[in-house]
Every structure is written in C-alpha cells, then in structure tokens.
Amino acid sequence: MTSATDVVDSVPASAASVSWSPGLRHTFVPGNDPRLHGPHVHGYMKMTDGSLLDITAFDQSLAWGEGEMISHTGDLDRFLTALFSGELLPPRQLERMFTLPPDEVRMLDGSPAHYSASLQTGTVNGITLWGKTGERYGYCSALFATRDQQRRMVLSFNPTRRDATRAQATQRTAEALTRP
C-alpha cells in the first residue's frame, strides 16, 4: 500500500521551489494577482456569439498545481533539460517520474495508464516521449522529450475554445517531432 509519505516523496518540486531553479528568469506563480506583468501574449475565448473575449486577466490560483505557474517556452525548455539530466532530483525520485503504474491500472477509456508521478507519456511513430501539458482558458503549453533528450519539444499556443483541438495541436507537433 502506498503511504502519504511515498506520495509526497514522489512529487519533484513545488511551484515555489521551481521558480528558484537556476535559469528560470521568466517563470512565476502569481497567486491571487490576476494580471500578467511584463511582455506577454493575450489569451482569448470564443464566445457563443462568435466574438472573442480577452481573458488575459484571470485569477490563475483557481487552477493551483494544474496551471497556476506561468512561464516562457525558453524557461520550460531549460526546466525540461535540467529535470531529465538529473540536475533537479535525486536519481530515485527521477526514476519514479519515469515509472508507470502496474499493467492492471487503466485509464477511464480502458487503455493502459500513461501517467507516472508527475509526468505523462505517449508513443508516437514508435518513439516514447515523456512530459507534461498545462492549460487555462486562452493558453496551452506542452513540453515533451525522449529520456535521452535526443528529441525535445516545448510549445505554447493560444486556443480560443476548450475542446479537442488543443490535444490535436499537441499531437500534430509530436508527430512532426517523431517523423522518421
């Protein structure tokens, strides 16, 4: 049986400690401040009448660990490189991030589990990628790499609606990255 200590030990870092990691100059956790400070892109949501609503000012703390951290793609790439290179975690914890649950653990659709302790995985064109996605209204990011980092991608885009097109955009990028 997994204890609470095991679960806590498997979490790599809190959002606060990640922002202290070397080289992350454009990553922050805004808390209850709904504004984005400094240069940034705006997020929009398509309304039922077809108009676009600027939703850039939005309290991201509602998402907590799901999306409260705000970052640039350069910082995400530096973080991914440092994490996969073993610079942020002891080897045991890093290995747990690359360990999937037993085969009997299934996703809701019945497929094998593809989430580990903090990472998700997928195989595209025969190449296994590990990483994470993050999204809020008007914003979507993804960072994935092979364990050896020979292939790595970080993308950020601004969807105007919350539907399957977000996952499809990430999938198309992964297919381009892994194309023979």
mmCIF file of C-alpha atoms in Angstrom:
data_model
loop_
_atom_site.group_PDB
_atom_site.id
_atom_site.type_symbol
_atom_site.label_atom_id
_atom_site.label_comp_id
_atom_site.label_asym_id
_atom_site.label_seq_id
_atom_site.Cartn_x
_atom_site.Cartn_y
_atom_site.Cartn_z
ATOM 1 C CA MET A 1 0.000 0.000 0.000
ATOM 2 C CA THR A 2 1.277 3.470 -0.865
ATOM 3 C CA SER A 3 1.686 5.789 2.107
ATOM 4 C CA ALA A 4 1.198 9.536 2.139
ATOM 5 C CA THR A 5 4.957 9.880 2.624
ATOM 6 C CA ASP A 6 5.610 7.902 -0.567
ATOM 7 C CA VAL A 7 3.271 10.191 -2.493
ATOM 8 C CA VAL A 8 4.866 13.349 -1.123
ATOM 9 C CA ASP A 9 8.349 11.964 -1.777
ATOM 10 C CA SER A 10 7.396 11.343 -5.417
ATOM 11 C CA VAL A 11 6.487 14.972 -6.065
ATOM 12 C CA PRO A 12 9.538 16.576 -7.639
ATOM 13 C CA ALA A 13 9.194 20.177 -6.531
ATOM 14 C CA SER A 14 6.588 22.691 -5.586
ATOM 15 C CA ALA A 15 5.829 25.610 -7.862
ATOM 16 C CA ALA A 16 7.592 27.922 -5.412
ATOM 17 C CA SER A 17 10.830 25.930 -5.397
ATOM 18 C CA VAL A 18 10.812 25.502 -9.185
ATOM 19 C CA SER A 19 10.848 29.262 -9.630
ATOM 20 C CA TRP A 20 14.151 29.296 -7.707
ATOM 21 C CA SER A 21 15.742 26.813 -10.087
ATOM 22 C CA PRO A 22 18.735 28.204 -11.947
ATOM 23 C CA GLY A 23 17.994 29.935 -15.205
ATOM 24 C CA LEU A 24 14.215 30.294 -14.871
ATOM 25 C CA ARG A 25 14.047 34.042 -15.339
ATOM 26 C CA HIS A 26 10.518 34.259 -16.737
ATOM 27 C CA THR A 27 8.644 31.813 -14.503
ATOM 28 C CA PHE A 28 6.444 32.875 -11.631
ATOM 29 C CA VAL A 29 3.464 31.880 -9.531
ATOM 30 C CA PRO A 30 1.097 34.875 -9.450
ATOM 31 C CA GLY A 31 -1.050 33.782 -6.511
ATOM 32 C CA ASN A 32 -4.213 35.858 -6.433
ATOM 33 C CA ASP A 33 -2.897 38.581 -8.780
ATOM 34 C CA PRO A 34 -4.926 38.167 -11.996
ATOM 35 C CA ARG A 35 -2.588 40.329 -14.103
ATOM 36 C CA LEU A 36 0.362 39.230 -16.220
ATOM 37 C CA HIS A 37 3.240 41.648 -15.734
ATOM 38 C CA GLY A 38 5.770 42.429 -18.434
ATOM 39 C CA PRO A 39 5.560 41.395 -22.088
ATOM 40 C CA HIS A 40 3.041 38.624 -22.704
ATOM 41 C CA VAL A 41 0.548 37.360 -25.238
ATOM 42 C CA HIS A 42 -3.133 37.769 -24.591
ATOM 43 C CA GLY A 43 -5.487 34.840 -24.121
ATOM 44 C CA TYR A 44 -8.891 34.873 -25.766
ATOM 45 C CA MET A 45 -12.019 32.780 -25.510
ATOM 46 C CA LYS A 46 -14.522 32.407 -28.305
ATOM 47 C CA MET A 47 -17.984 33.272 -27.029
ATOM 48 C CA THR A 48 -21.248 31.702 -28.218
ATOM 49 C CA ASP A 49 -21.953 34.745 -30.426
ATOM 50 C CA GLY A 50 -18.593 34.226 -32.194
ATOM 51 C CA SER A 51 -16.862 37.204 -30.591
ATOM 52 C CA LEU A 52 -13.514 36.848 -28.795
ATOM 53 C CA LEU A 53 -13.263 37.835 -25.145
ATOM 54 C CA ASP A 54 -9.846 38.873 -23.815
ATOM 55 C CA ILE A 55 -9.400 36.710 -20.708
ATOM 56 C CA THR A 56 -5.766 37.567 -20.031
ATOM 57 C CA ALA A 57 -6.595 38.997 -16.598
ATOM 58 C CA PHE A 58 -7.731 35.847 -14.804
ATOM 59 C CA ASP A 59 -7.041 34.556 -11.303
ATOM 60 C CA GLN A 60 -4.787 31.575 -12.111
ATOM 61 C CA SER A 61 -4.724 30.480 -8.467
ATOM 62 C CA LEU A 62 -8.038 28.731 -9.121
ATOM 63 C CA ALA A 63 -6.010 26.101 -11.001
ATOM 64 C CA TRP A 64 -3.383 25.699 -8.251
ATOM 65 C CA GLY A 65 -0.973 22.964 -9.406
ATOM 66 C CA GLU A 66 -2.838 22.443 -12.678
ATOM 67 C CA GLY A 67 -1.908 25.766 -14.203
ATOM 68 C CA GLU A 68 -1.044 28.481 -11.743
ATOM 69 C CA MET A 69 2.599 28.639 -12.791
ATOM 70 C CA ILE A 70 3.254 30.994 -15.688
ATOM 71 C CA SER A 71 6.373 30.617 -17.804
ATOM 72 C CA HIS A 72 8.040 31.305 -21.153
ATOM 73 C CA THR A 73 8.938 28.487 -23.545
ATOM 74 C CA GLY A 74 12.664 29.161 -23.012
ATOM 75 C CA ASP A 75 12.281 28.577 -19.276
ATOM 76 C CA LEU A 76 10.198 25.460 -19.909
ATOM 77 C CA ASP A 77 12.947 24.088 -22.148
ATOM 78 C CA ARG A 78 15.624 24.853 -19.526
ATOM 79 C CA PHE A 79 13.485 23.167 -16.852
ATOM 80 C CA LEU A 80 12.888 20.066 -19.009
ATOM 81 C CA THR A 81 16.600 19.775 -19.776
ATOM 82 C CA ALA A 82 17.602 20.176 -16.112
ATOM 83 C CA LEU A 83 14.947 17.697 -14.950
ATOM 84 C CA PHE A 84 15.771 14.969 -17.485
ATOM 85 C CA SER A 85 19.523 15.495 -16.931
ATOM 86 C CA GLY A 86 19.160 14.736 -13.219
ATOM 87 C CA GLU A 87 20.023 18.235 -12.029
ATOM 88 C CA LEU A 88 16.812 18.799 -10.036
ATOM 89 C CA LEU A 89 16.088 15.498 -8.300
ATOM 90 C CA PRO A 90 17.910 12.610 -6.692
ATOM 91 C CA PRO A 91 18.109 9.573 -9.035
ATOM 92 C CA ARG A 92 15.468 7.582 -7.117
ATOM 93 C CA GLN A 93 12.860 10.327 -7.420
ATOM 94 C CA LEU A 94 13.672 10.955 -11.076
ATOM 95 C CA GLU A 95 13.288 7.253 -11.849
ATOM 96 C CA ARG A 96 9.857 7.273 -10.188
ATOM 97 C CA MET A 97 8.807 10.001 -12.596
ATOM 98 C CA PHE A 98 9.563 7.606 -15.467
ATOM 99 C CA THR A 99 7.807 4.637 -13.854
ATOM 100 C CA LEU A 100 4.235 3.868 -14.875
ATOM 101 C CA PRO A 101 1.764 2.110 -12.577
ATOM 102 C CA PRO A 102 1.309 -1.685 -12.918
ATOM 103 C CA ASP A 103 -0.415 -3.005 -16.055
ATOM 104 C CA GLU A 104 -3.718 -3.526 -14.250
ATOM 105 C CA VAL A 105 -4.053 0.242 -13.683
ATOM 106 C CA ARG A 106 -6.112 1.625 -16.552
ATOM 107 C CA MET A 107 -7.270 4.993 -17.811
ATOM 108 C CA LEU A 108 -11.012 5.695 -17.893
ATOM 109 C CA ASP A 109 -11.156 4.569 -21.528
ATOM 110 C CA GLY A 110 -9.597 1.196 -20.595
ATOM 111 C CA SER A 111 -6.190 1.915 -22.120
ATOM 112 C CA PRO A 112 -3.003 1.329 -20.089
ATOM 113 C CA ALA A 113 -2.069 4.099 -17.669
ATOM 114 C CA HIS A 114 0.139 6.765 -19.227
ATOM 115 C CA TYR A 115 0.680 8.965 -16.168
ATOM 116 C CA SER A 116 3.510 8.434 -13.697
ATOM 117 C CA ALA A 117 4.498 10.507 -10.673
ATOM 118 C CA SER A 118 4.217 13.952 -12.289
ATOM 119 C CA LEU A 119 4.804 13.010 -15.940
ATOM 120 C CA GLN A 120 2.710 11.619 -18.751
ATOM 121 C CA THR A 121 3.961 9.502 -21.600
ATOM 122 C CA GLY A 122 2.967 8.590 -25.100
ATOM 123 C CA THR A 123 4.490 6.741 -28.000
ATOM 124 C CA VAL A 124 4.286 8.454 -31.374
ATOM 125 C CA ASN A 125 5.761 6.892 -34.525
ATOM 126 C CA GLY A 126 7.454 4.294 -32.296
ATOM 127 C CA ILE A 127 9.213 6.925 -30.160
ATOM 128 C CA THR A 128 8.296 7.283 -26.481
ATOM 129 C CA LEU A 129 8.016 10.835 -25.198
ATOM 130 C CA TRP A 130 7.689 11.942 -21.570
ATOM 131 C CA GLY A 131 6.467 15.324 -20.384
ATOM 132 C CA LYS A 132 3.565 17.430 -19.257
ATOM 133 C CA THR A 133 0.863 19.721 -20.562
ATOM 134 C CA GLY A 134 -0.677 22.747 -18.915
ATOM 135 C CA GLU A 135 -3.657 24.827 -19.872
ATOM 136 C CA ARG A 136 -6.017 27.530 -18.794
ATOM 137 C CA TYR A 137 -8.589 29.457 -20.755
ATOM 138 C CA GLY A 138 -6.783 31.069 -23.682
ATOM 139 C CA TYR A 139 -3.427 29.376 -23.053
ATOM 140 C CA CYS A 140 -1.944 25.922 -23.635
ATOM 141 C CA SER A 141 1.611 24.642 -23.212
ATOM 142 C CA ALA A 142 3.314 21.281 -23.589
ATOM 143 C CA LEU A 143 6.844 20.049 -23.004
ATOM 144 C CA PHE A 144 7.959 16.553 -24.009
ATOM 145 C CA ALA A 145 11.222 14.763 -24.701
ATOM 146 C CA THR A 146 12.697 11.341 -25.101
ATOM 147 C CA ARG A 147 14.503 10.238 -21.931
ATOM 148 C CA ASP A 148 17.853 10.739 -23.652
ATOM 149 C CA GLN A 149 16.686 14.202 -24.857
ATOM 150 C CA GLN A 150 17.632 13.446 -28.455
ATOM 151 C CA ARG A 151 14.165 14.737 -29.331
ATOM 152 C CA ARG A 152 12.616 17.523 -27.315
ATOM 153 C CA MET A 153 9.688 19.881 -27.850
ATOM 154 C CA VAL A 154 8.235 22.808 -25.993
ATOM 155 C CA LEU A 155 5.220 24.545 -27.423
ATOM 156 C CA SER A 156 2.816 27.197 -26.344
ATOM 157 C CA PHE A 157 -0.243 28.351 -28.202
ATOM 158 C CA ASN A 158 -3.433 30.260 -27.591
ATOM 159 C CA PRO A 159 -6.586 28.236 -28.257
ATOM 160 C CA THR A 160 -9.807 30.223 -28.295
ATOM 161 C CA ARG A 161 -12.024 27.352 -27.148
ATOM 162 C CA ARG A 162 -11.781 24.427 -24.768
ATOM 163 C CA ASP A 163 -12.235 21.367 -26.940
ATOM 164 C CA ALA A 164 -10.299 18.561 -28.614
ATOM 165 C CA THR A 165 -8.364 20.944 -30.891
ATOM 166 C CA ARG A 166 -5.882 21.640 -28.080
ATOM 167 C CA ALA A 167 -4.863 17.992 -27.756
ATOM 168 C CA GLN A 168 -4.861 17.650 -31.548
ATOM 169 C CA ALA A 169 -2.373 20.526 -31.904
ATOM 170 C CA THR A 170 -0.015 18.887 -29.400
ATOM 171 C CA GLN A 171 -0.415 15.525 -31.167
ATOM 172 C CA ARG A 172 0.406 17.063 -34.592
ATOM 173 C CA THR A 173 3.553 18.644 -33.140
ATOM 174 C CA ALA A 174 4.601 15.319 -31.563
ATOM 175 C CA GLU A 175 4.051 13.562 -34.884
ATOM 176 C CA ALA A 176 6.280 16.091 -36.659
ATOM 177 C CA LEU A 177 8.953 15.680 -33.956
ATOM 178 C CA THR A 178 8.991 11.891 -34.265
ATOM 179 C CA ARG A 179 8.581 11.574 -38.016
ATOM 180 C CA PRO A 180 11.269 9.283 -39.472
#
